[in-house]
PDB file of C-alpha atoms in Angstrom:
ATOM      1  CA  MET A1090      49.076  33.471 -36.470  1.00 82.00           C
ATOM      2  CA  SER A1091      52.312  35.370 -36.810  1.00 93.00           C
ATOM      3  CA  ASN A1092      52.249  39.541 -35.917  1.00 95.00           C
ATOM      4  CA  GLY A1093      52.512  40.076 -39.906  1.00 95.00           C
ATOM      5  CA  ASP A1094      49.430  37.341 -40.635  1.00 96.00           C
ATOM      6  CA  ILE A1095      47.598  39.281 -38.074  1.00 97.00           C
ATOM      7  CA  PHE A1096      48.338  42.519 -39.712  1.00 98.00           C
ATOM      8  CA  THR A1097      47.800  41.671 -43.421  1.00 97.00           C
ATOM      9  CA  GLY A1098      45.122  39.323 -42.653  1.00 97.00           C
ATOM     10  CA  GLU A1099      43.061  42.629 -40.603  1.00 98.00           C
ATOM     11  CA  VAL A1100      44.361  44.844 -43.504  1.00 98.00           C
ATOM     12  CA  ILE A1101      42.987  42.803 -46.516  1.00 98.00           C
ATOM     13  CA  GLY A1102      39.944  41.945 -44.769  1.00 97.00           C
ATOM     14  CA  THR A1103      38.580  45.421 -43.621  1.00 98.00           C
ATOM     15  CA  ALA A1104      39.047  47.241 -46.786  1.00 98.00           C
ATOM     16  CA  ILE A1105      36.663  43.665 -48.746  1.00 98.00           C
ATOM     17  CA  LEU A1106      34.137  45.145 -45.928  1.00 98.00           C
ATOM     18  CA  ILE A1107      34.190  48.925 -46.511  1.00 98.00           C
ATOM     19  CA  LEU A1108      35.024  48.212 -50.175  1.00 98.00           C
ATOM     20  CA  PHE A1109      31.284  45.769 -49.547  1.00 98.00           C
ATOM     21  CA  GLY A1110      29.850  47.955 -47.943  1.00 98.00           C
ATOM     22  CA  ALA A1111      30.452  51.562 -49.169  1.00 98.00           C
ATOM     23  CA  GLY A1112      29.496  50.493 -51.965  1.00 98.00           C
ATOM     24  CA  VAL A1113      26.893  49.533 -51.836  1.00 98.00           C
ATOM     25  CA  CYS A1114      26.001  52.342 -50.172  1.00 97.00           C
ATOM     26  CA  ALA A1115      26.801  54.483 -53.637  1.00 97.00           C
ATOM     27  CA  ALA A1116      25.379  52.737 -55.406  1.00 97.00           C
ATOM     28  CA  VAL A1117      22.062  53.294 -54.079  1.00 96.00           C
ATOM     29  CA  THR A1118      22.786  56.615 -52.313  1.00 93.00           C
ATOM     30  CA  LEU A1119      24.320  58.083 -55.703  1.00 93.00           C
ATOM     31  CA  ASN A1120      23.112  59.648 -58.758  1.00 89.00           C
ATOM     32  CA  HIS A1121      23.875  57.679 -62.540  1.00 91.00           C
ATOM     33  CA  SER A1122      24.070  54.691 -60.711  1.00 94.00           C
ATOM     34  CA  LYS A1123      22.026  51.797 -61.846  1.00 96.00           C
ATOM     35  CA  ALA A1124      21.104  50.817 -58.182  1.00 95.00           C
ATOM     36  CA  LYS A1125      19.771  53.971 -57.315  1.00 94.00           C
ATOM     37  CA  ASP A1126      17.243  54.229 -54.475  1.00 93.00           C
ATOM     38  CA  SER A1127      16.944  49.809 -54.275  1.00 96.00           C
ATOM     39  CA  GLY A1128      16.460  50.713 -50.665  1.00 96.00           C
ATOM     40  CA  TRP A1129      17.529  49.431 -47.236  1.00 97.00           C
ATOM     41  CA  ILE A1130      17.504  45.759 -47.887  1.00 97.00           C
ATOM     42  CA  VAL A1131      19.814  46.106 -50.509  1.00 98.00           C
ATOM     43  CA  ILE A1132      22.253  47.885 -47.891  1.00 98.00           C
ATOM     44  CA  ALA A1133      21.512  45.599 -44.523  1.00 98.00           C
ATOM     45  CA  PHE A1134      23.024  43.530 -46.989  1.00 98.00           C
ATOM     46  CA  GLY A1135      25.685  44.861 -48.500  1.00 98.00           C
ATOM     47  CA  TRP A1136      26.853  44.765 -46.048  1.00 98.00           C
ATOM     48  CA  GLY A1137      26.726  41.274 -44.429  1.00 97.00           C
ATOM     49  CA  PHE A1138      27.739  39.737 -46.882  1.00 97.00           C
ATOM     50  CA  GLY A1139      30.316  42.388 -47.353  1.00 98.00           C
ATOM     51  CA  VAL A1140      31.843  41.107 -43.871  1.00 97.00           C
ATOM     52  CA  MET A1141      31.347  37.420 -45.343  1.00 96.00           C
ATOM     53  CA  ALA A1142      33.743  37.886 -47.965  1.00 96.00           C
ATOM     54  CA  GLY A1143      35.924  39.643 -45.884  1.00 97.00           C
ATOM     55  CA  ALA A1144      36.117  37.716 -43.148  1.00 94.00           C
ATOM     56  CA  TYR A1145      36.440  34.116 -45.019  1.00 93.00           C
ATOM     57  CA  THR A1146      39.055  35.515 -46.362  1.00 95.00           C
ATOM     58  CA  ALA A1147      41.197  36.739 -43.600  1.00 95.00           C
ATOM     59  CA  ALA A1148      40.023  34.407 -41.669  1.00 91.00           C
ATOM     60  CA  PRO A1149      43.751  31.515 -42.346  1.00 91.00           C
ATOM     61  CA  LEU A1150      46.115  34.288 -41.697  1.00 94.00           C
ATOM     62  CA  SER A1151      44.990  36.240 -39.214  1.00 94.00           C
ATOM     63  CA  GLY A1152      40.721  35.191 -37.111  1.00 90.00           C
ATOM     64  CA  ALA A1153      39.228  37.625 -38.811  1.00 93.00           C
ATOM     65  CA  HIS A1154      37.592  40.395 -36.755  1.00 95.00           C
ATOM     66  CA  LEU A1155      37.906  42.985 -38.126  1.00 97.00           C
ATOM     67  CA  ASN A1156      36.091  45.157 -35.949  1.00 98.00           C
ATOM     68  CA  PRO A1157      38.029  46.952 -33.068  1.00 98.00           C
ATOM     69  CA  ALA A1158      34.908  46.129 -31.299  1.00 98.00           C
ATOM     70  CA  VAL A1159      34.874  42.021 -31.633  1.00 97.00           C
ATOM     71  CA  THR A1160      38.725  42.433 -30.503  1.00 97.00           C
ATOM     72  CA  VAL A1161      37.932  44.218 -27.201  1.00 97.00           C
ATOM     73  CA  GLY A1162      34.198  41.899 -26.608  1.00 96.00           C
ATOM     74  CA  VAL A1163      36.857  38.465 -27.330  1.00 94.00           C
ATOM     75  CA  ALA A1164      40.309  40.635 -24.369  1.00 96.00           C
ATOM     76  CA  VAL A1165      37.539  40.916 -22.575  1.00 96.00           C
ATOM     77  CA  ASP A1166      36.014  37.479 -22.834  1.00 92.00           C
ATOM     78  CA  THR A1167      40.031  35.817 -22.400  1.00 91.00           C
ATOM     79  CA  GLY A1168      41.959  38.476 -20.326  1.00 92.00           C
ATOM     80  CA  ASP A1169      44.210  37.826 -23.773  1.00 93.00           C
ATOM     81  CA  TRP A1170      44.937  42.493 -24.937  1.00 95.00           C
ATOM     82  CA  ASP A1171      48.923  41.788 -25.778  1.00 95.00           C
ATOM     83  CA  LYS A1172      48.031  42.027 -29.995  1.00 96.00           C
ATOM     84  CA  VAL A1173      44.473  44.620 -29.293  1.00 97.00           C
ATOM     85  CA  PRO A1174      46.345  46.630 -30.118  1.00 97.00           C
ATOM     86  CA  LEU A1175      48.120  45.194 -33.911  1.00 97.00           C
ATOM     87  CA  TYR A1176      44.624  43.473 -34.876  1.00 98.00           C
ATOM     88  CA  ILE A1177      42.715  47.865 -34.090  1.00 98.00           C
ATOM     89  CA  LEU A1178      46.026  48.917 -36.606  1.00 98.00           C
ATOM     90  CA  GLY A1179      44.898  47.067 -39.334  1.00 98.00           C
ATOM     91  CA  GLN A1180      41.252  47.559 -38.675  1.00 98.00           C
ATOM     92  CA  LEU A1181      41.968  51.032 -38.928  1.00 98.00           C
ATOM     93  CA  ILE A1182      44.288  51.125 -42.255  1.00 98.00           C
ATOM     94  CA  GLY A1183      42.401  48.371 -44.442  1.00 98.00           C
ATOM     95  CA  ALA A1184      38.681  50.984 -43.717  1.00 98.00           C
ATOM     96  CA  VAL A1185      40.306  54.057 -45.078  1.00 98.00           C
ATOM     97  CA  ILE A1186      41.786  51.875 -48.017  1.00 98.00           C
ATOM     98  CA  GLY A1187      38.903  49.712 -48.686  1.00 98.00           C
ATOM     99  CA  ALA A1188      36.990  53.270 -49.036  1.00 98.00           C
ATOM    100  CA  VAL A1189      39.369  54.901 -51.265  1.00 98.00           C
ATOM    101  CA  LEU A1190      38.715  51.387 -53.088  1.00 98.00           C
ATOM    102  CA  ALA A1191      35.389  52.606 -52.600  1.00 98.00           C
ATOM    103  CA  TRP A1192      35.694  56.135 -53.685  1.00 98.00           C
ATOM    104  CA  ALA A1193      37.934  55.029 -57.315  1.00 98.00           C
ATOM    105  CA  LEU A1194      34.655  52.527 -58.396  1.00 98.00           C
ATOM    106  CA  TYR A1195      32.760  55.174 -58.048  1.00 97.00           C
ATOM    107  CA  TYR A1196      34.606  58.343 -59.233  1.00 96.00           C
ATOM    108  CA  ALA A1197      32.501  59.108 -62.053  1.00 95.00           C
ATOM    109  CA  GLN A1198      29.277  58.932 -59.898  1.00 94.00           C
ATOM    110  CA  PHE A1199      31.392  61.360 -57.220  1.00 94.00           C
ATOM    111  CA  ALA A1200      32.355  63.375 -59.550  1.00 91.00           C
ATOM    112  CA  ALA A1201      28.720  63.762 -61.364  1.00 90.00           C
ATOM    113  CA  ASN A1202      27.030  64.570 -58.298  1.00 85.00           C
ATOM    114  CA  ALA A1203      29.502  67.790 -58.069  1.00 79.00           C
ATOM    115  CA  ASP A1204      27.136  68.680 -61.257  1.00 76.00           C
ATOM    116  CA  GLU A1205      24.137  68.126 -60.443  1.00 74.00           C
ATOM    117  CA  LYS A1206      21.337  71.171 -59.528  1.00 71.00           C
ATOM    118  CA  ASN A1207      21.253  69.538 -56.308  1.00 71.00           C
ATOM    119  CA  ALA A1208      24.381  68.107 -55.033  1.00 72.00           C
ATOM    120  CA  LEU A1209      23.813  64.446 -52.549  1.00 81.00           C
ATOM    121  CA  PRO A1210      24.998  64.654 -49.210  1.00 85.00           C
ATOM    122  CA  THR A1211      28.709  62.194 -49.276  1.00 93.00           C
ATOM    123  CA  LEU A1212      29.633  61.746 -46.037  1.00 95.00           C
ATOM    124  CA  GLY A1213      26.552  59.278 -45.860  1.00 95.00           C
ATOM    125  CA  VAL A1214      27.947  57.062 -48.718  1.00 96.00           C
ATOM    126  CA  PHE A1215      31.770  57.161 -46.360  1.00 97.00           C
ATOM    127  CA  ALA A1216      29.923  57.021 -42.235  1.00 97.00           C
ATOM    128  CA  THR A1217      27.153  56.867 -40.738  1.00 97.00           C
ATOM    129  CA  VAL A1218      25.316  59.701 -39.990  1.00 96.00           C
ATOM    130  CA  PRO A1219      21.898  59.277 -37.552  1.00 97.00           C
ATOM    131  CA  GLU A1220      19.050  60.500 -38.511  1.00 96.00           C
ATOM    132  CA  ILE A1221      17.774  62.243 -34.896  1.00 97.00           C
ATOM    133  CA  ARG A1222      20.498  64.014 -34.179  1.00 97.00           C
ATOM    134  CA  ASN A1223      20.949  63.567 -29.795  1.00 97.00           C
ATOM    135  CA  PRO A1224      24.579  61.766 -28.358  1.00 97.00           C
ATOM    136  CA  VAL A1225      22.968  60.541 -25.396  1.00 98.00           C
ATOM    137  CA  ALA A1226      20.409  58.441 -28.217  1.00 98.00           C
ATOM    138  CA  ASN A1227      22.758  57.541 -30.448  1.00 98.00           C
ATOM    139  CA  LEU A1228      25.506  56.889 -28.356  1.00 98.00           C
ATOM    140  CA  VAL A1229      22.497  54.437 -26.614  1.00 98.00           C
ATOM    141  CA  THR A1230      21.969  52.774 -30.205  1.00 98.00           C
ATOM    142  CA  GLU A1231      25.636  51.827 -30.346  1.00 98.00           C
ATOM    143  CA  ILE A1232      26.155  50.148 -27.304  1.00 98.00           C
ATOM    144  CA  ILE A1233      22.821  47.813 -27.549  1.00 98.00           C
ATOM    145  CA  ALA A1234      23.483  47.292 -31.152  1.00 98.00           C
ATOM    146  CA  THR A1235      27.303  46.323 -31.326  1.00 98.00           C
ATOM    147  CA  ALA A1236      26.743  44.186 -28.470  1.00 98.00           C
ATOM    148  CA  ALA A1237      24.109  42.253 -30.131  1.00 98.00           C
ATOM    149  CA  LEU A1238      26.908  42.143 -32.347  1.00 97.00           C
ATOM    150  CA  VAL A1239      28.959  40.737 -29.872  1.00 97.00           C
ATOM    151  CA  LEU A1240      27.287  38.357 -27.521  1.00 96.00           C
ATOM    152  CA  PRO A1241      25.420  35.772 -30.140  1.00 93.00           C
ATOM    153  CA  LEU A1242      29.088  36.146 -31.160  1.00 92.00           C
ATOM    154  CA  LEU A1243      30.741  34.608 -27.990  1.00 91.00           C
ATOM    155  CA  ALA A1244      28.057  32.520 -27.374  1.00 89.00           C
ATOM    156  CA  PHE A1245      27.623  30.988 -30.942  1.00 82.00           C
ATOM    157  CA  GLY A1246      31.081  28.845 -29.565  1.00 72.00           C
ATOM    158  CA  LYS A1247      29.265  27.246 -27.044  1.00 71.00           C
ATOM    159  CA  VAL A1248      26.688  25.533 -29.833  1.00 69.00           C
ATOM    160  CA  ASP A1249      27.335  22.546 -30.700  1.00 60.00           C
ATOM    161  CA  GLY A1250      28.200  20.999 -34.196  1.00 56.00           C
ATOM    162  CA  ILE A1251      28.340  24.501 -35.923  1.00 60.00           C
ATOM    163  CA  GLY A1252      32.874  25.145 -35.737  1.00 52.00           C
ATOM    164  CA  ILE A1253      31.411  29.113 -34.746  1.00 45.00           C
ATOM    165  CA  GLY A1254      32.738  31.286 -32.352  1.00 43.00           C
ATOM    166  CA  PRO A1255      35.680  32.739 -31.520  1.00 45.00           C
ATOM    167  CA  VAL A1256      38.392  29.870 -30.109  1.00 42.00           C
ATOM    168  CA  ALA A1257      41.659  30.000 -28.879  1.00 42.00           C
ATOM    169  CA  ASP A1258      44.088  27.942 -30.897  1.00 45.00           C
ATOM    170  CA  GLY A1259      47.281  26.713 -29.856  1.00 42.00           C
ATOM    171  CA  GLY A1260      49.550  29.485 -29.564  1.00 45.00           C
ATOM    172  CA  GLY A1261      46.011  31.814 -27.673  1.00 43.00           C
ATOM    173  CA  THR A1262      45.258  33.610 -30.767  1.00 43.00           C
ATOM    174  CA  VAL A1263      41.847  33.587 -30.763  1.00 43.00           C
ATOM    175  CA  VAL A1264      40.434  33.564 -34.328  1.00 45.00           C
ATOM    176  CA  LEU A1265      36.847  33.242 -35.651  1.00 46.00           C
ATOM    177  CA  GLY A1266      36.256  30.145 -36.857  1.00 46.00           C
ATOM    178  CA  SER A1267      35.458  28.223 -39.844  1.00 49.00           C
ATOM    179  CA  GLY A1268      33.320  26.636 -42.135  1.00 61.00           C
ATOM    180  CA  ILE A1269      29.565  28.013 -42.230  1.00 79.00           C
ATOM    181  CA  SER A1270      30.857  30.203 -39.359  1.00 80.00           C
ATOM    182  CA  VAL A1271      31.518  33.768 -40.794  1.00 85.00           C
ATOM    183  CA  LEU A1272      28.267  33.054 -42.848  1.00 89.00           C
ATOM    184  CA  LEU A1273      26.129  33.058 -39.825  1.00 91.00           C
ATOM    185  CA  VAL A1274      27.640  35.761 -38.502  1.00 92.00           C
ATOM    186  CA  ALA A1275      27.719  37.284 -41.827  1.00 95.00           C
ATOM    187  CA  PHE A1276      23.970  37.260 -41.259  1.00 96.00           C
ATOM    188  CA  LEU A1277      23.904  38.293 -37.964  1.00 96.00           C
ATOM    189  CA  VAL A1278      24.996  41.372 -39.580  1.00 97.00           C
ATOM    190  CA  VAL A1279      22.537  41.374 -42.168  1.00 98.00           C
ATOM    191  CA  GLY A1280      20.211  40.921 -39.453  1.00 98.00           C
ATOM    192  CA  ILE A1281      20.882  44.347 -36.677  1.00 98.00           C
ATOM    193  CA  GLY A1282      20.996  46.021 -40.309  1.00 98.00           C
ATOM    194  CA  LEU A1283      17.297  45.560 -40.740  1.00 98.00           C
ATOM    195  CA  SER A1284      15.961  46.077 -36.896  1.00 98.00           C
ATOM    196  CA  LEU A1285      18.264  48.168 -35.419  1.00 98.00           C
ATOM    197  CA  GLY A1286      20.616  50.037 -38.214  1.00 97.00           C
ATOM    198  CA  GLY A1287      16.702  52.522 -38.521  1.00 97.00           C
ATOM    199  CA  PRO A1288      18.984  55.389 -35.544  1.00 98.00           C
ATOM    200  CA  THR A1289      22.140  55.789 -36.289  1.00 98.00           C
ATOM    201  CA  GLY A1290      23.502  53.441 -39.556  1.00 97.00           C
ATOM    202  CA  TYR A1291      24.441  51.161 -37.527  1.00 97.00           C
ATOM    203  CA  ALA A1292      28.757  51.338 -37.449  1.00 98.00           C
ATOM    204  CA  ILE A1293      29.187  48.203 -34.519  1.00 98.00           C
ATOM    205  CA  ASN A1294      31.902  49.220 -36.077  1.00 98.00           C
ATOM    206  CA  PRO A1295      34.840  51.755 -34.686  1.00 98.00           C
ATOM    207  CA  ALA A1296      36.718  51.489 -37.690  1.00 98.00           C
ATOM    208  CA  ARG A1297      34.307  51.078 -40.037  1.00 97.00           C
ATOM    209  CA  ASP A1298      32.983  54.822 -38.936  1.00 98.00           C
ATOM    210  CA  LEU A1299      36.592  56.398 -38.109  1.00 98.00           C
ATOM    211  CA  GLY A1300      38.345  55.440 -41.370  1.00 98.00           C
ATOM    212  CA  PRO A1301      36.286  56.121 -43.782  1.00 98.00           C
ATOM    213  CA  ARG A1302      34.936  58.919 -42.090  1.00 98.00           C
ATOM    214  CA  LEU A1303      38.916  59.995 -42.076  1.00 98.00           C
ATOM    215  CA  ALA A1304      39.013  58.759 -45.809  1.00 98.00           C
ATOM    216  CA  HIS A1305      35.717  61.579 -47.256  1.00 97.00           C
ATOM    217  CA  ALA A1306      37.768  64.377 -45.659  1.00 97.00           C
ATOM    218  CA  LEU A1307      40.880  63.487 -47.643  1.00 97.00           C
ATOM    219  CA  LEU A1308      40.160  62.226 -51.088  1.00 96.00           C
ATOM    220  CA  PRO A1309      39.264  64.857 -53.230  1.00 94.00           C
ATOM    221  CA  ILE A1310      35.194  64.482 -54.209  1.00 92.00           C
ATOM    222  CA  PRO A1311      33.888  67.627 -55.184  1.00 85.00           C
ATOM    223  CA  ASN A1312      31.389  69.540 -52.961  1.00 83.00           C
ATOM    224  CA  LYS A1313      31.322  67.345 -50.220  1.00 88.00           C
ATOM    225  CA  GLY A1314      30.856  68.968 -47.701  1.00 88.00           C
ATOM    226  CA  THR A1315      31.706  68.480 -43.927  1.00 93.00           C
ATOM    227  CA  SER A1316      33.022  65.474 -43.287  1.00 96.00           C
ATOM    228  CA  ASP A1317      31.064  65.990 -39.359  1.00 96.00           C
ATOM    229  CA  TRP A1318      33.692  65.525 -36.389  1.00 97.00           C
ATOM    230  CA  GLY A1319      30.866  66.601 -34.130  1.00 97.00           C
ATOM    231  CA  TYR A1320      29.242  63.251 -33.897  1.00 98.00           C
ATOM    232  CA  ALA A1321      32.787  60.650 -35.641  1.00 98.00           C
ATOM    233  CA  TRP A1322      33.049  60.275 -31.026  1.00 98.00           C
ATOM    234  CA  VAL A1323      30.060  57.946 -31.222  1.00 98.00           C
ATOM    235  CA  PRO A1324      30.333  55.620 -33.818  1.00 98.00           C
ATOM    236  CA  VAL A1325      33.974  55.142 -31.674  1.00 98.00           C
ATOM    237  CA  VAL A1326      32.589  54.805 -28.419  1.00 98.00           C
ATOM    238  CA  GLY A1327      29.290  53.122 -28.090  1.00 98.00           C
ATOM    239  CA  PRO A1328      30.573  49.931 -29.960  1.00 98.00           C
ATOM    240  CA  LEU A1329      33.299  50.030 -27.734  1.00 98.00           C
ATOM    241  CA  ILE A1330      31.119  50.964 -24.473  1.00 98.00           C
ATOM    242  CA  GLY A1331      28.966  48.206 -26.448  1.00 98.00           C
ATOM    243  CA  ALA A1332      31.699  45.120 -26.260  1.00 98.00           C
ATOM    244  CA  VAL A1333      32.880  45.459 -23.319  1.00 98.00           C
ATOM    245  CA  LEU A1334      29.484  44.812 -21.808  1.00 98.00           C
ATOM    246  CA  ALA A1335      28.775  42.810 -24.041  1.00 97.00           C
ATOM    247  CA  GLY A1336      32.074  40.654 -22.438  1.00 96.00           C
ATOM    248  CA  LEU A1337      31.547  40.846 -18.550  1.00 97.00           C
ATOM    249  CA  VAL A1338      27.569  39.898 -20.420  1.00 96.00           C
ATOM    250  CA  PHE A1339      29.212  36.629 -22.262  1.00 95.00           C
ATOM    251  CA  ASN A1340      31.618  35.607 -18.583  1.00 93.00           C
ATOM    252  CA  ALA A1341      29.109  36.266 -16.125  1.00 93.00           C
ATOM    253  CA  ALA A1342      25.766  34.361 -17.952  1.00 93.00           C
ATOM    254  CA  PHE A1343      27.734  31.646 -19.031  1.00 88.00           C
TER     255      PHE A1343
END
């Protein structure tokens, strides 16, 4: 895989992921949406389908990491850090693009929200917001939830017959796998959302939170409220710690 393919794949795949993810959050949250108040299960499956769509699209180009935590976890496992900055740069740019596309798609709903008597906060459409603001507890939640993503993803590669998991191609580049592999990872993300997402909204992906949070800060969303930069470090640092721990545990156990 060339550097250009990796960058392009991660930009496109992550943009699709965030378009679906921010899109389902907008659909469930904003007034005048046909999916208004359809609930947490819809959000979990929307994000899972976003992973599936983005990863299947990006896999031929970049291996479809779409997540700095996955990239770091794979690097801890393989010891190959050369392309980590390239992957992460593509993921961050793609996340911003996906958030802008979701805003454009729901433009009329965002505009109508500003005219409501009690305008809804819009940050939750783009980035994670904890239900109980406790930085230590929130950090631990993100560490555990991300480890629950990265460790199984690495371990899937040891399962015979399903063609899954980060595997090295002939050039040493780590790719996600093929066939049913992406679908299984998508369902893993759904499961994390349903089981572990309640406390913080399960960022489990620094680009997924930081890119859309930046878009929220920059976009001309009426009455958008704060972008909550005081919390923004938690969904970046927590997933990265969880990814490192998952990579170390995988190396030790497998």
